[in-house]
Amino acid sequence: MKLQIIAAAALALAAMAPAQANEALAKKYACMACHVVKGAKTVGPAYADVAKKYAGQKDIEAKLVEKVKKGGTGVWGQVPMPPNSSVPDADVHTLVKWILSIK
């Protein structure tokens, strides 16, 4: 019984690790200065709202990766999102996958 509880706790922690790691990545690149994970829009939309808006859309990951890299305006209001061209492509893909997974 104790072994089952320990195994369940380990699985729960392992499931949480990617979410925490990706939030840490968002903080590393200052994404959290304009975005929150859940809640009211700050400067930019909450990531949960982004995930909801684009849920199920074909090829959305590639489109959002491009938007993060190049920046943009008009989709969520008139405040522009600056380009993030210095963020490595692998990290942008990781961040976009994480954002789209938020429920």
PDB file of C-alpha atoms in Angstrom:
ATOM      1  CA  MET A   1       0.000   0.000   0.000  1.00  0.00           C
ATOM      2  CA  LYS A   2       2.784   2.414   0.917  1.00  0.00           C
ATOM      3  CA  LEU A   3       4.557   1.611  -2.336  1.00  0.00           C
ATOM      4  CA  GLN A   4       1.380   2.419  -4.303  1.00  0.00           C
ATOM      5  CA  ILE A   5       1.024   5.776  -2.548  1.00  0.00           C
ATOM      6  CA  ILE A   6       4.662   6.627  -3.201  1.00  0.00           C
ATOM      7  CA  ALA A   7       4.313   5.603  -6.858  1.00  0.00           C
ATOM      8  CA  ALA A   8       1.156   7.705  -7.257  1.00  0.00           C
ATOM      9  CA  ALA A   9       2.861  10.700  -5.672  1.00  0.00           C
ATOM     10  CA  ALA A  10       5.871  10.285  -7.960  1.00  0.00           C
ATOM     11  CA  LEU A  11       3.612  10.140 -11.021  1.00  0.00           C
ATOM     12  CA  ALA A  12       1.755  13.258  -9.896  1.00  0.00           C
ATOM     13  CA  LEU A  13       5.020  15.137  -9.422  1.00  0.00           C
ATOM     14  CA  ALA A  14       6.302  13.970 -12.795  1.00  0.00           C
ATOM     15  CA  ALA A  15       3.113  15.176 -14.467  1.00  0.00           C
ATOM     16  CA  MET A  16       3.481  18.591 -12.835  1.00  0.00           C
ATOM     17  CA  ALA A  17       7.165  19.004 -13.724  1.00  0.00           C
ATOM     18  CA  PRO A  18       6.726  19.868 -17.424  1.00  0.00           C
ATOM     19  CA  ALA A  19       4.108  22.514 -16.626  1.00  0.00           C
ATOM     20  CA  GLN A  20       6.352  24.104 -14.016  1.00  0.00           C
ATOM     21  CA  ALA A  21       9.382  23.848 -16.280  1.00  0.00           C
ATOM     22  CA  ASN A  22       7.570  25.566 -19.130  1.00  0.00           C
ATOM     23  CA  GLU A  23       6.241  28.294 -16.891  1.00  0.00           C
ATOM     24  CA  ALA A  24       9.833  28.774 -15.779  1.00  0.00           C
ATOM     25  CA  LEU A  25      10.817  29.065 -19.443  1.00  0.00           C
ATOM     26  CA  ALA A  26       8.114  31.709 -19.947  1.00  0.00           C
ATOM     27  CA  LYS A  27       9.514  33.615 -16.979  1.00  0.00           C
ATOM     28  CA  LYS A  28      13.065  33.246 -18.313  1.00  0.00           C
ATOM     29  CA  TYR A  29      12.114  35.015 -21.552  1.00  0.00           C
ATOM     30  CA  ALA A  30       9.945  37.629 -19.761  1.00  0.00           C
ATOM     31  CA  CYS A  31       6.698  36.364 -21.326  1.00  0.00           C
ATOM     32  CA  MET A  32       5.067  36.618 -17.911  1.00  0.00           C
ATOM     33  CA  ALA A  33       5.628  40.379 -17.914  1.00  0.00           C
ATOM     34  CA  CYS A  34       2.640  40.648 -20.290  1.00  0.00           C
ATOM     35  CA  HIS A  35       0.820  37.315 -19.896  1.00  0.00           C
ATOM     36  CA  VAL A  36      -0.627  35.242 -17.066  1.00  0.00           C
ATOM     37  CA  VAL A  37      -1.374  31.530 -17.215  1.00  0.00           C
ATOM     38  CA  LYS A  38      -5.014  31.885 -16.143  1.00  0.00           C
ATOM     39  CA  GLY A  39      -7.086  34.867 -15.177  1.00  0.00           C
ATOM     40  CA  ALA A  40      -7.878  38.285 -16.538  1.00  0.00           C
ATOM     41  CA  LYS A  41      -6.021  39.702 -19.511  1.00  0.00           C
ATOM     42  CA  THR A  42      -3.101  41.898 -18.496  1.00  0.00           C
ATOM     43  CA  VAL A  43      -1.133  43.477 -21.353  1.00  0.00           C
ATOM     44  CA  GLY A  44      -1.574  40.333 -23.432  1.00  0.00           C
ATOM     45  CA  PRO A  45      -4.094  37.522 -23.203  1.00  0.00           C
ATOM     46  CA  ALA A  46      -3.985  34.828 -20.544  1.00  0.00           C
ATOM     47  CA  TYR A  47      -2.442  31.656 -21.915  1.00  0.00           C
ATOM     48  CA  ALA A  48      -5.580  29.686 -21.033  1.00  0.00           C
ATOM     49  CA  ASP A  49      -7.562  32.045 -23.300  1.00  0.00           C
ATOM     50  CA  VAL A  50      -5.051  31.518 -26.117  1.00  0.00           C
ATOM     51  CA  ALA A  51      -5.372  27.743 -25.732  1.00  0.00           C
ATOM     52  CA  LYS A  52      -9.167  27.982 -25.767  1.00  0.00           C
ATOM     53  CA  LYS A  53      -9.271  30.266 -28.824  1.00  0.00           C
ATOM     54  CA  TYR A  54      -7.033  28.051 -30.928  1.00  0.00           C
ATOM     55  CA  ALA A  55      -8.116  24.611 -29.656  1.00  0.00           C
ATOM     56  CA  GLY A  56      -8.380  22.080 -32.446  1.00  0.00           C
ATOM     57  CA  GLN A  57      -7.185  24.381 -35.222  1.00  0.00           C
ATOM     58  CA  LYS A  58      -5.029  22.672 -37.812  1.00  0.00           C
ATOM     59  CA  ASP A  59      -1.375  23.769 -37.998  1.00  0.00           C
ATOM     60  CA  ILE A  60      -1.883  26.257 -35.159  1.00  0.00           C
ATOM     61  CA  GLU A  61       1.377  25.381 -33.440  1.00  0.00           C
ATOM     62  CA  ALA A  62       3.424  26.487 -36.465  1.00  0.00           C
ATOM     63  CA  LYS A  63       1.349  29.655 -36.845  1.00  0.00           C
ATOM     64  CA  LEU A  64       1.778  30.606 -33.190  1.00  0.00           C
ATOM     65  CA  VAL A  65       5.500  29.843 -33.266  1.00  0.00           C
ATOM     66  CA  GLU A  66       5.817  32.269 -36.178  1.00  0.00           C
ATOM     67  CA  LYS A  67       3.728  34.870 -34.347  1.00  0.00           C
ATOM     68  CA  VAL A  68       5.894  34.599 -31.238  1.00  0.00           C
ATOM     69  CA  LYS A  69       9.073  34.926 -33.294  1.00  0.00           C
ATOM     70  CA  LYS A  70       7.844  37.831 -35.477  1.00  0.00           C
ATOM     71  CA  GLY A  71       5.439  39.575 -33.110  1.00  0.00           C
ATOM     72  CA  GLY A  72       2.057  40.927 -34.123  1.00  0.00           C
ATOM     73  CA  THR A  73      -0.954  43.069 -33.344  1.00  0.00           C
ATOM     74  CA  GLY A  74      -4.692  43.163 -33.794  1.00  0.00           C
ATOM     75  CA  VAL A  75      -5.750  39.673 -32.718  1.00  0.00           C
ATOM     76  CA  TRP A  76      -6.085  40.454 -29.006  1.00  0.00           C
ATOM     77  CA  GLY A  77      -6.276  44.226 -29.202  1.00  0.00           C
ATOM     78  CA  GLN A  78      -4.107  47.035 -30.425  1.00  0.00           C
ATOM     79  CA  VAL A  79      -1.170  46.549 -28.049  1.00  0.00           C
ATOM     80  CA  PRO A  80       1.511  44.906 -30.192  1.00  0.00           C
ATOM     81  CA  MET A  81       3.412  41.831 -29.111  1.00  0.00           C
ATOM     82  CA  PRO A  82       7.063  42.529 -29.812  1.00  0.00           C
ATOM     83  CA  PRO A  83       9.065  40.035 -31.841  1.00  0.00           C
ATOM     84  CA  ASN A  84      10.941  37.416 -29.871  1.00  0.00           C
ATOM     85  CA  SER A  85      13.527  36.551 -32.501  1.00  0.00           C
ATOM     86  CA  SER A  86      16.294  35.971 -29.941  1.00  0.00           C
ATOM     87  CA  VAL A  87      14.402  33.103 -28.268  1.00  0.00           C
ATOM     88  CA  PRO A  88      15.723  29.779 -29.603  1.00  0.00           C
ATOM     89  CA  ASP A  89      13.290  27.962 -31.901  1.00  0.00           C
ATOM     90  CA  ALA A  90      13.239  24.875 -29.665  1.00  0.00           C
ATOM     91  CA  ASP A  91      12.197  27.006 -26.688  1.00  0.00           C
ATOM     92  CA  VAL A  92       9.471  28.770 -28.701  1.00  0.00           C
ATOM     93  CA  HIS A  93       8.074  25.379 -29.769  1.00  0.00           C
ATOM     94  CA  THR A  94       8.163  24.186 -26.164  1.00  0.00           C
ATOM     95  CA  LEU A  95       6.373  27.316 -24.959  1.00  0.00           C
ATOM     96  CA  VAL A  96       3.689  27.151 -27.659  1.00  0.00           C
ATOM     97  CA  LYS A  97       3.010  23.452 -26.971  1.00  0.00           C
ATOM     98  CA  TRP A  98       2.713  24.248 -23.272  1.00  0.00           C
ATOM     99  CA  ILE A  99       0.374  27.192 -23.889  1.00  0.00           C
ATOM    100  CA  LEU A 100      -1.872  25.098 -26.145  1.00  0.00           C
ATOM    101  CA  SER A 101      -2.046  22.366 -23.478  1.00  0.00           C
ATOM    102  CA  ILE A 102      -3.416  24.668 -20.772  1.00  0.00           C
ATOM    103  CA  LYS A 103      -7.010  23.930 -19.793  1.00  0.00           C
TER     104      LYS A 103
END
